[in-house]
Amino acid sequence: MKLFLDTSSVDVVRDHLSTGLIDGVTTNPSLMLKEGKDPHEVIKRMSDLFEDDASISAEVTADTAVEMVELAQPYINIGSNVTIKVPCNNVSLNFIRN
């Protein structure tokens, strides 16, 4: 079993990481933007807290596969522990299949 925090707060992640129970974080960049935070910076800071085997999700939402790929670009080089989270819809599933 793996445990993931669902938060956009680096401080919350840092506080809970010391338990040794947290395997990663699932985030919502659109909520970060509404809070005035830079999603790229937040996910970078979270990524730096974990080893490579963790998973820090960076969600992208868009109407087309091309837009999803464009939104994912800033996250790709942050670290090997960053996972791009796409919506489960026909556009993303067809893109992934091809």
PDB file of C-alpha atoms in Angstrom:
ATOM      1  CA  MET A   1       0.000   0.000   0.000  1.00  0.00           C
ATOM      2  CA  LYS A   2       1.176   3.510  -0.767  1.00  0.00           C
ATOM      3  CA  LEU A   3       0.009   6.698   0.917  1.00  0.00           C
ATOM      4  CA  PHE A   4      -0.212   9.996  -0.935  1.00  0.00           C
ATOM      5  CA  LEU A   5      -0.951  13.376   0.564  1.00  0.00           C
ATOM      6  CA  ASP A   6      -3.554  15.405  -1.320  1.00  0.00           C
ATOM      7  CA  THR A   7      -2.302  18.937  -0.775  1.00  0.00           C
ATOM      8  CA  SER A   8      -0.762  21.953  -2.430  1.00  0.00           C
ATOM      9  CA  SER A   9       1.138  22.974   0.705  1.00  0.00           C
ATOM     10  CA  VAL A  10       4.860  22.315   0.832  1.00  0.00           C
ATOM     11  CA  ASP A  11       4.749  22.877   4.606  1.00  0.00           C
ATOM     12  CA  VAL A  12       2.121  20.144   5.052  1.00  0.00           C
ATOM     13  CA  VAL A  13       4.245  17.751   3.011  1.00  0.00           C
ATOM     14  CA  ARG A  14       7.371  18.595   4.993  1.00  0.00           C
ATOM     15  CA  ASP A  15       5.532  18.100   8.320  1.00  0.00           C
ATOM     16  CA  HIS A  16       4.140  14.686   7.352  1.00  0.00           C
ATOM     17  CA  LEU A  17       7.220  13.407   5.566  1.00  0.00           C
ATOM     18  CA  SER A  18       8.950  12.831   8.880  1.00  0.00           C
ATOM     19  CA  THR A  19       6.477  10.011   9.638  1.00  0.00           C
ATOM     20  CA  GLY A  20       8.114   7.863   6.963  1.00  0.00           C
ATOM     21  CA  LEU A  21       4.647   6.878   5.729  1.00  0.00           C
ATOM     22  CA  ILE A  22       4.222   9.243   2.784  1.00  0.00           C
ATOM     23  CA  ASP A  23       5.020   7.904  -0.696  1.00  0.00           C
ATOM     24  CA  GLY A  24       4.129  11.020  -2.636  1.00  0.00           C
ATOM     25  CA  VAL A  25       1.741  13.868  -3.212  1.00  0.00           C
ATOM     26  CA  THR A  26      -1.207  14.472  -5.475  1.00  0.00           C
ATOM     27  CA  THR A  27      -1.710  18.128  -6.277  1.00  0.00           C
ATOM     28  CA  ASN A  28      -3.987  20.380  -8.241  1.00  0.00           C
ATOM     29  CA  PRO A  29      -2.119  23.150 -10.086  1.00  0.00           C
ATOM     30  CA  SER A  30      -5.361  24.934 -10.975  1.00  0.00           C
ATOM     31  CA  LEU A  31      -6.075  25.371  -7.244  1.00  0.00           C
ATOM     32  CA  MET A  32      -2.515  26.616  -6.711  1.00  0.00           C
ATOM     33  CA  LEU A  33      -3.068  29.276  -9.355  1.00  0.00           C
ATOM     34  CA  LYS A  34      -6.288  30.388  -7.642  1.00  0.00           C
ATOM     35  CA  GLU A  35      -4.263  30.752  -4.410  1.00  0.00           C
ATOM     36  CA  GLY A  36      -1.687  32.877  -6.229  1.00  0.00           C
ATOM     37  CA  LYS A  37       0.985  30.161  -6.145  1.00  0.00           C
ATOM     38  CA  ASP A  38       3.231  29.177  -9.037  1.00  0.00           C
ATOM     39  CA  PRO A  39       2.459  25.470  -9.650  1.00  0.00           C
ATOM     40  CA  HIS A  40       5.851  24.818 -11.225  1.00  0.00           C
ATOM     41  CA  GLU A  41       7.666  26.198  -8.163  1.00  0.00           C
ATOM     42  CA  VAL A  42       5.433  24.345  -5.686  1.00  0.00           C
ATOM     43  CA  ILE A  43       5.853  21.010  -7.462  1.00  0.00           C
ATOM     44  CA  LYS A  44       9.622  21.589  -7.749  1.00  0.00           C
ATOM     45  CA  ARG A  45       9.854  22.240  -3.998  1.00  0.00           C
ATOM     46  CA  MET A  46       7.777  19.119  -3.262  1.00  0.00           C
ATOM     47  CA  SER A  47       9.852  17.029  -5.657  1.00  0.00           C
ATOM     48  CA  ASP A  48      13.036  18.117  -3.900  1.00  0.00           C
ATOM     49  CA  LEU A  49      11.701  16.745  -0.585  1.00  0.00           C
ATOM     50  CA  PHE A  50      11.371  13.171  -1.905  1.00  0.00           C
ATOM     51  CA  GLU A  51      13.580  10.445  -3.300  1.00  0.00           C
ATOM     52  CA  ASP A  52      13.219   9.438  -6.955  1.00  0.00           C
ATOM     53  CA  ASP A  53      10.881   6.537  -6.148  1.00  0.00           C
ATOM     54  CA  ALA A  54       8.150   8.869  -4.879  1.00  0.00           C
ATOM     55  CA  SER A  55       5.385  10.298  -7.038  1.00  0.00           C
ATOM     56  CA  ILE A  56       4.523  13.990  -7.104  1.00  0.00           C
ATOM     57  CA  SER A  57       1.565  14.497  -9.397  1.00  0.00           C
ATOM     58  CA  ALA A  58       1.119  17.525 -11.597  1.00  0.00           C
ATOM     59  CA  GLU A  59      -2.381  17.673 -13.016  1.00  0.00           C
ATOM     60  CA  VAL A  60      -3.066  19.035 -16.482  1.00  0.00           C
ATOM     61  CA  THR A  61      -6.557  19.768 -17.728  1.00  0.00           C
ATOM     62  CA  ALA A  62      -7.367  20.842 -21.246  1.00  0.00           C
ATOM     63  CA  ASP A  63      -9.774  20.174 -24.086  1.00  0.00           C
ATOM     64  CA  THR A  64      -7.233  18.717 -26.498  1.00  0.00           C
ATOM     65  CA  ALA A  65      -4.281  16.379 -26.269  1.00  0.00           C
ATOM     66  CA  VAL A  66      -2.004  19.046 -27.746  1.00  0.00           C
ATOM     67  CA  GLU A  67      -2.995  21.449 -24.964  1.00  0.00           C
ATOM     68  CA  MET A  68      -2.386  18.749 -22.338  1.00  0.00           C
ATOM     69  CA  VAL A  69       1.115  18.141 -23.683  1.00  0.00           C
ATOM     70  CA  GLU A  70       1.804  21.892 -23.697  1.00  0.00           C
ATOM     71  CA  LEU A  71       0.641  22.198 -20.079  1.00  0.00           C
ATOM     72  CA  ALA A  72       2.798  19.220 -19.078  1.00  0.00           C
ATOM     73  CA  GLN A  73       6.021  20.630 -20.579  1.00  0.00           C
ATOM     74  CA  PRO A  74       7.064  22.794 -17.585  1.00  0.00           C
ATOM     75  CA  TYR A  75       6.857  19.774 -15.257  1.00  0.00           C
ATOM     76  CA  ILE A  76       8.772  17.242 -17.334  1.00  0.00           C
ATOM     77  CA  ASN A  77      12.283  18.286 -16.339  1.00  0.00           C
ATOM     78  CA  ILE A  78      11.605  18.937 -12.641  1.00  0.00           C
ATOM     79  CA  GLY A  79      12.527  15.425 -11.613  1.00  0.00           C
ATOM     80  CA  SER A  80      11.980  11.752 -12.265  1.00  0.00           C
ATOM     81  CA  ASN A  81       9.520  11.633  -9.360  1.00  0.00           C
ATOM     82  CA  VAL A  82       7.024  13.968 -11.079  1.00  0.00           C
ATOM     83  CA  THR A  83       3.999  12.225 -12.587  1.00  0.00           C
ATOM     84  CA  ILE A  84       1.739  13.990 -15.063  1.00  0.00           C
ATOM     85  CA  LYS A  85      -1.899  13.437 -14.113  1.00  0.00           C
ATOM     86  CA  VAL A  86      -4.351  13.720 -17.027  1.00  0.00           C
ATOM     87  CA  PRO A  87      -8.138  13.754 -16.885  1.00  0.00           C
ATOM     88  CA  CYS A  88      -9.857  10.484 -17.635  1.00  0.00           C
ATOM     89  CA  ASN A  89     -11.752  11.362 -20.787  1.00  0.00           C
ATOM     90  CA  ASN A  90     -11.820  10.256 -24.413  1.00  0.00           C
ATOM     91  CA  VAL A  91      -9.300  12.906 -25.508  1.00  0.00           C
ATOM     92  CA  SER A  92      -6.610  11.887 -23.028  1.00  0.00           C
ATOM     93  CA  LEU A  93      -7.245   8.157 -23.275  1.00  0.00           C
ATOM     94  CA  ASN A  94      -7.117   8.187 -27.087  1.00  0.00           C
ATOM     95  CA  PHE A  95      -3.918  10.235 -26.981  1.00  0.00           C
ATOM     96  CA  ILE A  96      -2.267   7.833 -24.557  1.00  0.00           C
ATOM     97  CA  ARG A  97      -3.376   4.821 -26.617  1.00  0.00           C
ATOM     98  CA  ASN A  98      -1.762   6.257 -29.756  1.00  0.00           C
TER      99      ASN A  98
END
